[in-house]
PDB file of C-alpha atoms in Angstrom:
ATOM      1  CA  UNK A 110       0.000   0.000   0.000  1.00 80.00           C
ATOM      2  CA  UNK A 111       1.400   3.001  -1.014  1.00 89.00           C
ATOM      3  CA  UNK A 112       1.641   6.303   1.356  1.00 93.00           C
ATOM      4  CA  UNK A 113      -0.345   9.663   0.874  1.00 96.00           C
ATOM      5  CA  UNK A 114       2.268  11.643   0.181  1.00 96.00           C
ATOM      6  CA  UNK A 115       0.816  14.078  -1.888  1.00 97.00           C
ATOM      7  CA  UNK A 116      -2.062  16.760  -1.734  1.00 98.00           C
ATOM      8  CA  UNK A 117      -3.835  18.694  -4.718  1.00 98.00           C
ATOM      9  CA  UNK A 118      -5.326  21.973  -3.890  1.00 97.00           C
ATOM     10  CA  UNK A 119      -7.709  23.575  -6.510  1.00 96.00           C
ATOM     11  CA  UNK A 120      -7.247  27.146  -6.333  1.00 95.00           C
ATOM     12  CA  UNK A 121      -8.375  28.628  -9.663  1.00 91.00           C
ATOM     13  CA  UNK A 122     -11.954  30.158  -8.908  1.00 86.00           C
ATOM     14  CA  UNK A 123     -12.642  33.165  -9.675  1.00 82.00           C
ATOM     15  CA  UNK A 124     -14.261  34.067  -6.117  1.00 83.00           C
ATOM     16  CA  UNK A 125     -17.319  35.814  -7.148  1.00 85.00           C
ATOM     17  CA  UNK A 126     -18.961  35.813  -3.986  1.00 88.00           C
ATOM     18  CA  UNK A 127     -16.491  38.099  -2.741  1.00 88.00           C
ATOM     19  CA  UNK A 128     -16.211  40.962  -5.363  1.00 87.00           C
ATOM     20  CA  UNK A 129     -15.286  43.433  -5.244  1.00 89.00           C
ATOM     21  CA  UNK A 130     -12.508  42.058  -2.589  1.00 88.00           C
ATOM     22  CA  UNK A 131     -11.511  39.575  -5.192  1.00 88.00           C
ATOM     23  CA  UNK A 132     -11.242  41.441  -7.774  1.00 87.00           C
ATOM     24  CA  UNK A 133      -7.291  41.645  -7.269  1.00 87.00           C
ATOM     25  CA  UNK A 134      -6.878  39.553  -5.087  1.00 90.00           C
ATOM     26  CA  UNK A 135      -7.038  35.849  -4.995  1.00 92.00           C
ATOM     27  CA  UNK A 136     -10.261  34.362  -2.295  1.00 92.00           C
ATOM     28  CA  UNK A 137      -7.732  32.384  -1.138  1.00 94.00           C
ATOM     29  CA  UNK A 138      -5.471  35.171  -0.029  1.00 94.00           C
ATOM     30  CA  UNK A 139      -8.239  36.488   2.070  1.00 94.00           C
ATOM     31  CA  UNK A 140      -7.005  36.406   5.632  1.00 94.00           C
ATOM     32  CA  UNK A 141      -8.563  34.498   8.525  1.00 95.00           C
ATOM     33  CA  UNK A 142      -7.379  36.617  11.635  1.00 94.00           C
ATOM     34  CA  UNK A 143      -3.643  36.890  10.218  1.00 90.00           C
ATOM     35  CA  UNK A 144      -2.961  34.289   7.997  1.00 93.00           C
ATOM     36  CA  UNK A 145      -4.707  33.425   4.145  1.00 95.00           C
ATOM     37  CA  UNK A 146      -7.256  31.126   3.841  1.00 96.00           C
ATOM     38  CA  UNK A 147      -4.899  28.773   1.692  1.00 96.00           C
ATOM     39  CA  UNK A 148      -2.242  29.094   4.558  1.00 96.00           C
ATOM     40  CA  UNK A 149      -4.643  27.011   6.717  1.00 96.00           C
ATOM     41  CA  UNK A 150      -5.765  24.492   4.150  1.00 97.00           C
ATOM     42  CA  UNK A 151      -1.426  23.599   3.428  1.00 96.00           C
ATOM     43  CA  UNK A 152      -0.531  23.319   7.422  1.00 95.00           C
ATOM     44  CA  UNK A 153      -3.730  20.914   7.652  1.00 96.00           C
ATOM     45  CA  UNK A 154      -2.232  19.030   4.686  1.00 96.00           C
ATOM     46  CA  UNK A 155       1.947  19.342   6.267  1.00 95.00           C
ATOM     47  CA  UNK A 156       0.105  17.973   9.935  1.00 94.00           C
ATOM     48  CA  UNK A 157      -1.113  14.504   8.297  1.00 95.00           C
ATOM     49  CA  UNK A 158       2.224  13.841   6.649  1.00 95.00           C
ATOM     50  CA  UNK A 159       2.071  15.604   3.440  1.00 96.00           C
ATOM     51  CA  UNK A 160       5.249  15.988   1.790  1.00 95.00           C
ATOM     52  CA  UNK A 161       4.063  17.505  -1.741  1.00 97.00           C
ATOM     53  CA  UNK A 162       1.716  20.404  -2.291  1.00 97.00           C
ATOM     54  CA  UNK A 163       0.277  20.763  -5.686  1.00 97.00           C
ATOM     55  CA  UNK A 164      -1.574  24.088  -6.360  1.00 97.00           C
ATOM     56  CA  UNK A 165      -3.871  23.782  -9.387  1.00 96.00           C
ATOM     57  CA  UNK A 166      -3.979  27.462 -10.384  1.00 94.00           C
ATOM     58  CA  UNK A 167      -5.572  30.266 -13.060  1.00 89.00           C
ATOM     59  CA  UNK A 168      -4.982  33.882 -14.110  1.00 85.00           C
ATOM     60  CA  UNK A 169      -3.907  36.060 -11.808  1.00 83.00           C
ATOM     61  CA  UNK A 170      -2.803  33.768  -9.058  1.00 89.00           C
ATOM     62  CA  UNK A 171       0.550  34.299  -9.178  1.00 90.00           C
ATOM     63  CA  UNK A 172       0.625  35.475  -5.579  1.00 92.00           C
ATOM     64  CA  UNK A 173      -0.366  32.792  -4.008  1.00 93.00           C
ATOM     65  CA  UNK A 174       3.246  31.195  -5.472  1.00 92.00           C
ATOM     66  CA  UNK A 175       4.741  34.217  -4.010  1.00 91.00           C
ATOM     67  CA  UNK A 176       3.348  33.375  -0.536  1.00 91.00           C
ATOM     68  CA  UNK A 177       5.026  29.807  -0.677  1.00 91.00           C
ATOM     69  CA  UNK A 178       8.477  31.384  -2.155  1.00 88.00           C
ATOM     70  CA  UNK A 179      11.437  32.858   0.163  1.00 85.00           C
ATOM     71  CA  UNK A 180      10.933  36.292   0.166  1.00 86.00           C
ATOM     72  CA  UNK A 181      14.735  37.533   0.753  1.00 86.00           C
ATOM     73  CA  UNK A 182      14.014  41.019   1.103  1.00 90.00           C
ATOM     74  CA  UNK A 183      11.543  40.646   3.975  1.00 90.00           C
ATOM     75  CA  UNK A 184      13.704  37.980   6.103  1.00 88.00           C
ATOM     76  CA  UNK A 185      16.972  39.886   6.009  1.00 88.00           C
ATOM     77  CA  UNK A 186      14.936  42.916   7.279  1.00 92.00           C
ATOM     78  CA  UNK A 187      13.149  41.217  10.281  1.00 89.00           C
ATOM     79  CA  UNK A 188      16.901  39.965  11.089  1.00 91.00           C
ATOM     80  CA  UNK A 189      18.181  43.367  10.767  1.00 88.00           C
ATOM     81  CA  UNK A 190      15.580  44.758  12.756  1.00 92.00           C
ATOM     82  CA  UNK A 191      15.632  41.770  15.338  1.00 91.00           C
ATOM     83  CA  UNK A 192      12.831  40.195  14.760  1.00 90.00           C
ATOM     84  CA  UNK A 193      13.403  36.747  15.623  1.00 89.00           C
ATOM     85  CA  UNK A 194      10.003  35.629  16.776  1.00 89.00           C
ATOM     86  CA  UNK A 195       8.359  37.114  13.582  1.00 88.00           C
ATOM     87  CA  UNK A 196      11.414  35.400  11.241  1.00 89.00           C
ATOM     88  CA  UNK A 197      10.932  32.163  12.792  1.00 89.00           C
ATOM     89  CA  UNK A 198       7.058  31.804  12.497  1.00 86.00           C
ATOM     90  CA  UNK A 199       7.265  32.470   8.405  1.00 87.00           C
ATOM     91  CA  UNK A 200      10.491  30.265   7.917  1.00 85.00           C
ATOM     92  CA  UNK A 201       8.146  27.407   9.764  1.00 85.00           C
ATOM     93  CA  UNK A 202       5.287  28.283   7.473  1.00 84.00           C
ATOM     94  CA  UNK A 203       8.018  27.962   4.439  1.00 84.00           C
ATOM     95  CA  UNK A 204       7.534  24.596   2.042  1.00 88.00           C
ATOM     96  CA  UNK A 205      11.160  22.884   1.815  1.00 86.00           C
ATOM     97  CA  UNK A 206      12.617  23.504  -1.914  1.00 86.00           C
ATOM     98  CA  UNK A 207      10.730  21.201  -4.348  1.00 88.00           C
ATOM     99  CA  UNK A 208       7.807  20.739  -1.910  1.00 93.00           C
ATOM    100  CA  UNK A 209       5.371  22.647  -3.967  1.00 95.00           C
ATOM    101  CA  UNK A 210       4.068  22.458  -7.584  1.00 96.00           C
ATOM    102  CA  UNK A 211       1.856  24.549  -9.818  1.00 96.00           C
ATOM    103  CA  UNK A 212      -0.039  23.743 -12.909  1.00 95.00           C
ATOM    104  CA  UNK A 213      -2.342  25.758 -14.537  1.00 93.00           C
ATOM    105  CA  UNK A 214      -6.806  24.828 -15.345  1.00 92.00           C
ATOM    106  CA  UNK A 215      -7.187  27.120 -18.596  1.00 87.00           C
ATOM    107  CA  UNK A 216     -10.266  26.765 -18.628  1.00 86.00           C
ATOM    108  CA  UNK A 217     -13.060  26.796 -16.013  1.00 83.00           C
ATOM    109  CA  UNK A 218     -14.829  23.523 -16.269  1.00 85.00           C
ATOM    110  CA  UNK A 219     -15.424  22.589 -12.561  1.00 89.00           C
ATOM    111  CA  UNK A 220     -13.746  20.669  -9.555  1.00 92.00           C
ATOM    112  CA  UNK A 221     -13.021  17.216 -11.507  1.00 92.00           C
ATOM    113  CA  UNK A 222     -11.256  19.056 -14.648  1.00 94.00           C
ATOM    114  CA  UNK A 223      -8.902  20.754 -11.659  1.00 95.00           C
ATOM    115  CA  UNK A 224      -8.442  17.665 -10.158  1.00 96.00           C
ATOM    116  CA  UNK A 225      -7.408  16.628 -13.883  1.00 95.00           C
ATOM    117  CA  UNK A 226      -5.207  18.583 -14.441  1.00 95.00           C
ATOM    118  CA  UNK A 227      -2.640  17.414 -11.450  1.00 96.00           C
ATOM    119  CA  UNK A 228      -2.535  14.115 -12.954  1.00 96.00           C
ATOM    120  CA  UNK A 229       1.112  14.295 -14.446  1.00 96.00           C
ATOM    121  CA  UNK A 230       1.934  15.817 -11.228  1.00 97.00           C
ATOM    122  CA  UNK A 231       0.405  13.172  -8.697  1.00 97.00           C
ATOM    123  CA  UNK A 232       1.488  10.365 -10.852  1.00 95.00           C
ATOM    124  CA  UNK A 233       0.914   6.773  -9.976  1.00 95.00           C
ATOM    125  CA  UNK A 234      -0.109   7.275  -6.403  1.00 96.00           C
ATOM    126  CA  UNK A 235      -3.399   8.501  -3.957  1.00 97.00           C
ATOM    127  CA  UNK A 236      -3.401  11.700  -3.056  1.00 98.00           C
ATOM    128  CA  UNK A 237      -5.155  13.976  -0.672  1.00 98.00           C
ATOM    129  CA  UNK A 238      -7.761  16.622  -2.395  1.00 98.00           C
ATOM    130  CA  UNK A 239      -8.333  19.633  -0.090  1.00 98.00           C
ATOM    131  CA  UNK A 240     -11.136  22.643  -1.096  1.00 96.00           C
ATOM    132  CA  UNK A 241      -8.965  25.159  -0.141  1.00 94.00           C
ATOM    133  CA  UNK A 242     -13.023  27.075   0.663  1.00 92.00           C
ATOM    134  CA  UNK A 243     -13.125  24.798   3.347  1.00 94.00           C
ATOM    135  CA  UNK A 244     -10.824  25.169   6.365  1.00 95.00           C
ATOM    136  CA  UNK A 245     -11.307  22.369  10.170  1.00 95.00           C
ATOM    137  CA  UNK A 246     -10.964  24.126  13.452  1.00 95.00           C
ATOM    138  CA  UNK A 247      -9.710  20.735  15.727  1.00 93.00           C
ATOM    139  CA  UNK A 248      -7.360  19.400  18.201  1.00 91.00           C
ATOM    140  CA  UNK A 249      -6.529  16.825  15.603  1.00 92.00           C
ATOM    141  CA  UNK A 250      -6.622  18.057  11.938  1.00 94.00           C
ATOM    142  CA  UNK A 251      -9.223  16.379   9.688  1.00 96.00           C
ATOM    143  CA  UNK A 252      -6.474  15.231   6.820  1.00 97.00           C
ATOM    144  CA  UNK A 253      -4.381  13.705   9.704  1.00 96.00           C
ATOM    145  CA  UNK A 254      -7.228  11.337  10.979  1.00 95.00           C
ATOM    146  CA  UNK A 255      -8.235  10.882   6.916  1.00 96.00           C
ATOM    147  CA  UNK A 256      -4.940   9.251   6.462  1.00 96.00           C
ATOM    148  CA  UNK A 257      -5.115   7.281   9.813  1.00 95.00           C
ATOM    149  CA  UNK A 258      -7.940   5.722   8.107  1.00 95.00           C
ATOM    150  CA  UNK A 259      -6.405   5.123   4.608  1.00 95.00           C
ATOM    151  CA  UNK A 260      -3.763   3.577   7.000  1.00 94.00           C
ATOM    152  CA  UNK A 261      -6.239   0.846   7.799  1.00 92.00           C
ATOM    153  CA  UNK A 262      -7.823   0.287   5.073  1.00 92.00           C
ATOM    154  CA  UNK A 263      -5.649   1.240   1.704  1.00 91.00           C
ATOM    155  CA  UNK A 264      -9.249   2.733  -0.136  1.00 92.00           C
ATOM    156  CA  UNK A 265     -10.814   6.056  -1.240  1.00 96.00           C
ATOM    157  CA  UNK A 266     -11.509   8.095   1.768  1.00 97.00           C
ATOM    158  CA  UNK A 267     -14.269  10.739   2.263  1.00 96.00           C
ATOM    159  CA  UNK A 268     -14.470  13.299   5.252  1.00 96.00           C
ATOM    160  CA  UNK A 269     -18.290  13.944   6.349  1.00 95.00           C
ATOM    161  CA  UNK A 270     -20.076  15.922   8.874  1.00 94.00           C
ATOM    162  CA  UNK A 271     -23.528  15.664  10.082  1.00 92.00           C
ATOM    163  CA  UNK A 272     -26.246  18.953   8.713  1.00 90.00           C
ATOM    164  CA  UNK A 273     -29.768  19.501   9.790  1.00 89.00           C
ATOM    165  CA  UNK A 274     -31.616  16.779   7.700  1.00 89.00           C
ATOM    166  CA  UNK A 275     -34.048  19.618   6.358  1.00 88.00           C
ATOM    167  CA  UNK A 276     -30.908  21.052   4.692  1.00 87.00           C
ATOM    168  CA  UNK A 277     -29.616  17.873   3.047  1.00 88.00           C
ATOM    169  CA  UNK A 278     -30.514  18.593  -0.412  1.00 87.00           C
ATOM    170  CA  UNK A 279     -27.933  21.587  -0.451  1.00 84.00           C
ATOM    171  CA  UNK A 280     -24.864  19.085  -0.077  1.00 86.00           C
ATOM    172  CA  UNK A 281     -23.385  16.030  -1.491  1.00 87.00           C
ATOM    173  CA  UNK A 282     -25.085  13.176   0.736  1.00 90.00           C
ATOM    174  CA  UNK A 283     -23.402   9.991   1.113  1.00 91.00           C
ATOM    175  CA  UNK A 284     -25.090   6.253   2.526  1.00 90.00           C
ATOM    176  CA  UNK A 285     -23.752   5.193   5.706  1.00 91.00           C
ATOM    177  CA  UNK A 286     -22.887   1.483   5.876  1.00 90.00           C
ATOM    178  CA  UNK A 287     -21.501  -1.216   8.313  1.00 91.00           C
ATOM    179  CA  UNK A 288     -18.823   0.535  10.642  1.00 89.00           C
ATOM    180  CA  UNK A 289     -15.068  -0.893  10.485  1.00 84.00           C
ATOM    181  CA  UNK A 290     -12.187   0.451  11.667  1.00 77.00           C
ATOM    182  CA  UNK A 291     -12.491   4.287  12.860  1.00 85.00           C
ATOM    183  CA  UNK A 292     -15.004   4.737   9.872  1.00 91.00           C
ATOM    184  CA  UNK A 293     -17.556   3.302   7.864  1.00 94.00           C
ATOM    185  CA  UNK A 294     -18.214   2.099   4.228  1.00 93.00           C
ATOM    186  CA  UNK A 295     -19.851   4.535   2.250  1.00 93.00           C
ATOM    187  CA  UNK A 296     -22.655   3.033   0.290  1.00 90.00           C
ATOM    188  CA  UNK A 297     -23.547   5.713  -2.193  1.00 87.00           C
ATOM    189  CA  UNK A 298     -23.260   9.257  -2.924  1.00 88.00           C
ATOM    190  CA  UNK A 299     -25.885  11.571  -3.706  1.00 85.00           C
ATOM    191  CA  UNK A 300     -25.014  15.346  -5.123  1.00 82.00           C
ATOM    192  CA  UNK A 301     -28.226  17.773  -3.733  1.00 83.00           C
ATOM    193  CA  UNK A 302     -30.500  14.673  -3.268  1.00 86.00           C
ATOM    194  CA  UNK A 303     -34.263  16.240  -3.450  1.00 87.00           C
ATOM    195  CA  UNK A 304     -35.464  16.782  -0.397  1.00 86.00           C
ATOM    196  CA  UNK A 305     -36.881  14.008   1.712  1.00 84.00           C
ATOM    197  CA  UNK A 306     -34.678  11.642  -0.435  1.00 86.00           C
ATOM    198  CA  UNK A 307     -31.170  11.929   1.298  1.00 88.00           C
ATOM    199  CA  UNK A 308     -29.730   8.578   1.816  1.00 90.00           C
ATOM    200  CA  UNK A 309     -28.015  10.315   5.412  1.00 91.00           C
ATOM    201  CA  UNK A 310     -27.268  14.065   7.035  1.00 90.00           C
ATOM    202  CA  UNK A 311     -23.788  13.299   6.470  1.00 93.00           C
ATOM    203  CA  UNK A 312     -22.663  15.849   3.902  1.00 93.00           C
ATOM    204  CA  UNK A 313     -19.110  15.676   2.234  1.00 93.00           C
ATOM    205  CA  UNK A 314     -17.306  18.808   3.566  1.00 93.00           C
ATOM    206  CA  UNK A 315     -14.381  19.414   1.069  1.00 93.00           C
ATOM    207  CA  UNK A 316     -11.526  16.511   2.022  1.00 96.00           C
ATOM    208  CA  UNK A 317     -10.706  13.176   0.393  1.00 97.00           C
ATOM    209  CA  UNK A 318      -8.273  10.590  -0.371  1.00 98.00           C
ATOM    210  CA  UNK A 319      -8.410   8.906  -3.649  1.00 97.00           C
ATOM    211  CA  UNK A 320      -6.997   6.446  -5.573  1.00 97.00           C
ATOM    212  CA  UNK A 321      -5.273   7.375  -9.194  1.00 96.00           C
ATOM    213  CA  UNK A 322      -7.839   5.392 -11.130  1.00 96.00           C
ATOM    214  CA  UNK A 323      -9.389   8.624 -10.395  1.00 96.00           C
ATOM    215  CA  UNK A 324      -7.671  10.343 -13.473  1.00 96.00           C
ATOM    216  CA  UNK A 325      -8.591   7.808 -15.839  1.00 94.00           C
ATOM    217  CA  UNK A 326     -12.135   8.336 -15.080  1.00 95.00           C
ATOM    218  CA  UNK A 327     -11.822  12.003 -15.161  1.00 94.00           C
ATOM    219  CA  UNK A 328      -9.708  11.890 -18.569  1.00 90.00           C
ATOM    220  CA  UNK A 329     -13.413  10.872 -20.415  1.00 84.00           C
ATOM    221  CA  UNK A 330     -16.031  11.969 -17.963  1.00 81.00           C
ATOM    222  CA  UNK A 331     -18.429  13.694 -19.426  1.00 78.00           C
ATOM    223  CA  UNK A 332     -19.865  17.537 -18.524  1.00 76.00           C
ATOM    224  CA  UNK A 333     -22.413  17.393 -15.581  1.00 73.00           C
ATOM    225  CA  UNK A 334     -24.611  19.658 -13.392  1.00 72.00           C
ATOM    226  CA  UNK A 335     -23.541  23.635 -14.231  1.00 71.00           C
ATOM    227  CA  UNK A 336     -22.045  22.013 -17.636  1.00 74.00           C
ATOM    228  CA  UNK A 337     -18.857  21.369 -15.937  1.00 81.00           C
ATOM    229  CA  UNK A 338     -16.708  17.992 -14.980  1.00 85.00           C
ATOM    230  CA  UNK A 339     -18.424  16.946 -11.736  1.00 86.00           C
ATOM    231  CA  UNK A 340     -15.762  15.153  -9.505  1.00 92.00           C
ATOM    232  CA  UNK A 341     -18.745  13.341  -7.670  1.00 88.00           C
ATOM    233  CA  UNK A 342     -19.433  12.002 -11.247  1.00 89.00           C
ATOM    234  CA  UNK A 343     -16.272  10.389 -11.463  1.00 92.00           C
ATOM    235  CA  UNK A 344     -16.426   9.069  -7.730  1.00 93.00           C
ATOM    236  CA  UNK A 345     -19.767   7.281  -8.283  1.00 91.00           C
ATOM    237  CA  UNK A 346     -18.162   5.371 -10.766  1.00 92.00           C
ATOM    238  CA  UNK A 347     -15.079   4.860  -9.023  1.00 94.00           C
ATOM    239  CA  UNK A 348     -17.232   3.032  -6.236  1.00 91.00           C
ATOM    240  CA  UNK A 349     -18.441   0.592  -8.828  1.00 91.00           C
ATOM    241  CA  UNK A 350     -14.468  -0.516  -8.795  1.00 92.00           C
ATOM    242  CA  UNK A 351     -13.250   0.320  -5.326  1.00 94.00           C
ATOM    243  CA  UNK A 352     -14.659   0.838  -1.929  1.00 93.00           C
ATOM    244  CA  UNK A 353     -15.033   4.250  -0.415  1.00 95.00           C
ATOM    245  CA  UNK A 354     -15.102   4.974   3.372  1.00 96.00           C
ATOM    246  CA  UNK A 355     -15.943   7.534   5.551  1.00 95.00           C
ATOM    247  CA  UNK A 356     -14.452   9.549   7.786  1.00 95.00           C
ATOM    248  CA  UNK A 357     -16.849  10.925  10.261  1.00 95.00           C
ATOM    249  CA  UNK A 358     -14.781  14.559  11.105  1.00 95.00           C
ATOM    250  CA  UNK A 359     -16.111  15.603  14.574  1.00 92.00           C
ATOM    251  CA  UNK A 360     -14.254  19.410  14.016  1.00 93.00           C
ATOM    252  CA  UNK A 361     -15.748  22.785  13.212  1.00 94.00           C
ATOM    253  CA  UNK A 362     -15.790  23.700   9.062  1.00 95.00           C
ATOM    254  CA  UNK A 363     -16.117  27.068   8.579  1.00 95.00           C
ATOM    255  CA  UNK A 364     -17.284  27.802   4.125  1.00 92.00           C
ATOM    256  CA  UNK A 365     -14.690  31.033   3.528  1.00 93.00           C
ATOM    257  CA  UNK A 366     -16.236  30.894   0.217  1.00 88.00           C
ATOM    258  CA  UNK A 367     -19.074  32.714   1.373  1.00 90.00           C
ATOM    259  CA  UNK A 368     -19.083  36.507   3.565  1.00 92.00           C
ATOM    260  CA  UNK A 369     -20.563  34.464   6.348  1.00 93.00           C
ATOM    261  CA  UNK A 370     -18.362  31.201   6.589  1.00 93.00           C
ATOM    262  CA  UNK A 371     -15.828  33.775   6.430  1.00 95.00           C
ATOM    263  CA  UNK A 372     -17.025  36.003   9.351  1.00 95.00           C
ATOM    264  CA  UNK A 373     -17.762  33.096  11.292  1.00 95.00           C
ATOM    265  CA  UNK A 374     -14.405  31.695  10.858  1.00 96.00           C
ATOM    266  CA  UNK A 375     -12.525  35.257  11.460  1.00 96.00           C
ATOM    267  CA  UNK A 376     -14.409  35.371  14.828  1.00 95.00           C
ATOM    268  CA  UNK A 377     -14.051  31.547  15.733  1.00 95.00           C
ATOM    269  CA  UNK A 378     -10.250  31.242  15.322  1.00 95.00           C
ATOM    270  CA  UNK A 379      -9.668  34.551  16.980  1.00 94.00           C
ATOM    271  CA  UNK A 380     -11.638  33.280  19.908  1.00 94.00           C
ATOM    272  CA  UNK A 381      -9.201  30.234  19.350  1.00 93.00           C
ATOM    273  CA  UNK A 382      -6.458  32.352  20.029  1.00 90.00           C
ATOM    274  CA  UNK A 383      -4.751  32.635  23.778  1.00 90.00           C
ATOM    275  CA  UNK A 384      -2.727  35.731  22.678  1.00 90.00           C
ATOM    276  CA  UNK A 385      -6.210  37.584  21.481  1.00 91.00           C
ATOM    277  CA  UNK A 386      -9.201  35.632  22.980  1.00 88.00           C
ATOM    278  CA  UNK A 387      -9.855  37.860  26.095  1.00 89.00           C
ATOM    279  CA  UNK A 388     -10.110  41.405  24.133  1.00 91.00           C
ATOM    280  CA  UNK A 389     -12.427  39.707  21.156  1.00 90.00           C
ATOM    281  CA  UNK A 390     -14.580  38.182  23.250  1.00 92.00           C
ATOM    282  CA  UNK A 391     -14.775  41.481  24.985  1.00 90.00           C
ATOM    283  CA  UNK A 392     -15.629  43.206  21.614  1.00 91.00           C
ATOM    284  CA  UNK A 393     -18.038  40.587  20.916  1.00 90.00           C
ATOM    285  CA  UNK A 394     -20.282  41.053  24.106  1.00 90.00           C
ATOM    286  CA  UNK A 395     -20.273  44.701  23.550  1.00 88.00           C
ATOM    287  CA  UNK A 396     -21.244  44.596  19.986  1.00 89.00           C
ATOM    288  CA  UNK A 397     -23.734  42.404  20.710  1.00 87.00           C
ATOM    289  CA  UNK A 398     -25.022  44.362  23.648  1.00 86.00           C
ATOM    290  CA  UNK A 399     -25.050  47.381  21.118  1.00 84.00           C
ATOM    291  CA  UNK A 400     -27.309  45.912  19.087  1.00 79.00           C
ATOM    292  CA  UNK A 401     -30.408  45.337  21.528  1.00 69.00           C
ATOM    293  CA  UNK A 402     -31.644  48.255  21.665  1.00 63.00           C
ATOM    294  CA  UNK A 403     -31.671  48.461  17.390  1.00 56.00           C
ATOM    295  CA  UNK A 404     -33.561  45.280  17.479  1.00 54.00           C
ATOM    296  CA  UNK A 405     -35.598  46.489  20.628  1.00 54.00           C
ATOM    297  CA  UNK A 406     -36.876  49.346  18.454  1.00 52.00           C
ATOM    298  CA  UNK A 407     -37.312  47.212  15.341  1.00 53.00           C
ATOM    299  CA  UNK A 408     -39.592  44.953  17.118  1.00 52.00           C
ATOM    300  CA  UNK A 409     -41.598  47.955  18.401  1.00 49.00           C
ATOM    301  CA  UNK A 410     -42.647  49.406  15.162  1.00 44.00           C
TER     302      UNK A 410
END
């Protein structure tokens, strides 16, 4: 059984939902409290083992390579000017030469024509997809128990999280089956199942592990839903072949691919934080208490 070694990242939306922010700059530069979106996404991938990052990119992405490079100028400053702590946290955050690849999707045609596109890069071997959207507040990092799993049982892996049943028909749904190891074999999978229909509540929330038969699939799959290569596509019939399990992730997921998930997220991991906890949650209760009286006087007229 061969190790996860490497992780694709799909970074070449265009970030609608966040125009005009996004217009320049890439969604995934967006910060959560003081570090980009995509930052979070790679040290969730470099926690579960992940030697190889492989950023499948567009137009006007550029910097997100520059955030991954050595930026000379910067580091010989913060030594100049003493600033060890500051130097130390990036050179941490710093890929090892040759860690990190990019390839370019030309074209927008959806999730499984991204995933495509890493195929000469991921070679013969499974690899870790991560929706760079999606980022796991935990003790222990989704990817890392993901590949704990694949660890046991050398097949596709799929994180999911429980949703309020009424809202199952906005996710991709997948069956639960008999339990075995620290997961459970995934039946079937169901993209926005009409409602009353859904199989489960457990939704896929932007992780997996999966096989390179993958590409072969993808390399004549035909366009789906939104006229676009649907990766769940290719997965269904991937699971005619191979088994898929699931990996029931017990963590927060915050969607920074919409203003709320965002919001949420900015607030959550600064109440995370020890340095910066005590004066946000201050903030907090005093914005909230600021708002009574608005909705006070709402509710009156």
């Amino acid at each position: 059984m061969k190790r996860v070694r490497k992780a694709v990242f799909p970074v070449a939306g265009l970030g609608t939902r966040f125009l005009p922010a996004t217009k320049a700059i890439p969604k995934e530069m967006l910060t959560v409290v003081d570090r980009p979106v995509i930052q979070y996404v790679v040290d969730e991938a470099r926690e579960a083992g992940i030697e190889h990052f492989i950023f499948v990119t567009g137009r006007n992405k550029a910097v997100i390579e520059d955030h991954f490079d050595v930026q000379f100028e910067l580091y010989d400053t913060l030594a100049q000017r003493g600033k060890d702590d500051e130097l130390a946290r990036l050179q941490r955050l710093q890929p090892s030469p040759g860690q990190t690849s990019f390839t370019r999707q030309q074209v927008p045609l959806g999730l499984g024509h991204a995933v495509w596109c890493a195929r000469e890069l991921v070679g013969d071997e499974p690899f870790a997809l991560l929706l760079p959207d999606m980022i796991m507040q935990s003790e222990k990092s989704c990817m890392k128990e993901m590949v704990e799993l694949y660890a046991e049982t050398g097949n596709n892996i799929v994180a999911v999280q429980e949703c309020d049943p009424a809202e199952a028909h906005k996710y991709g749904i997948v069956g639960r089956g008999e339990d075995t190891h620290h997961g459970f074999r995934i039946t079937g999978m169901v993209e926005k199942p009409k409602t009353g229909t859904a199989p489960s509540n457990l939704y896929i929330n932007g992780r997996y592990i999966l096989q390179p038969e993958i590409f072969g699939i993808l390399e004549g799959q035909e366009k789906g839903a939104g006229n676009e290569i649907q990766l769940t596509d290719a997965m269904l019939k991937l699971e005619k072949q191979q088994p898929f399990y699931g990996c029931h992730y017990q963590g927060r997921t915050f969607d920074c691919g919409s203003p709320e998930g965002f919001v949420e997220a900015n607030v959550a991991f600064a109440l995370w934080r020890s340095d910066i906890n005590g004066r946000m949650a201050g903030v907090i209760r005093q914005l909230l208490d600021e708002m009574k009286p608005s909705e006070q006087r709402g509710a009156a007229v």
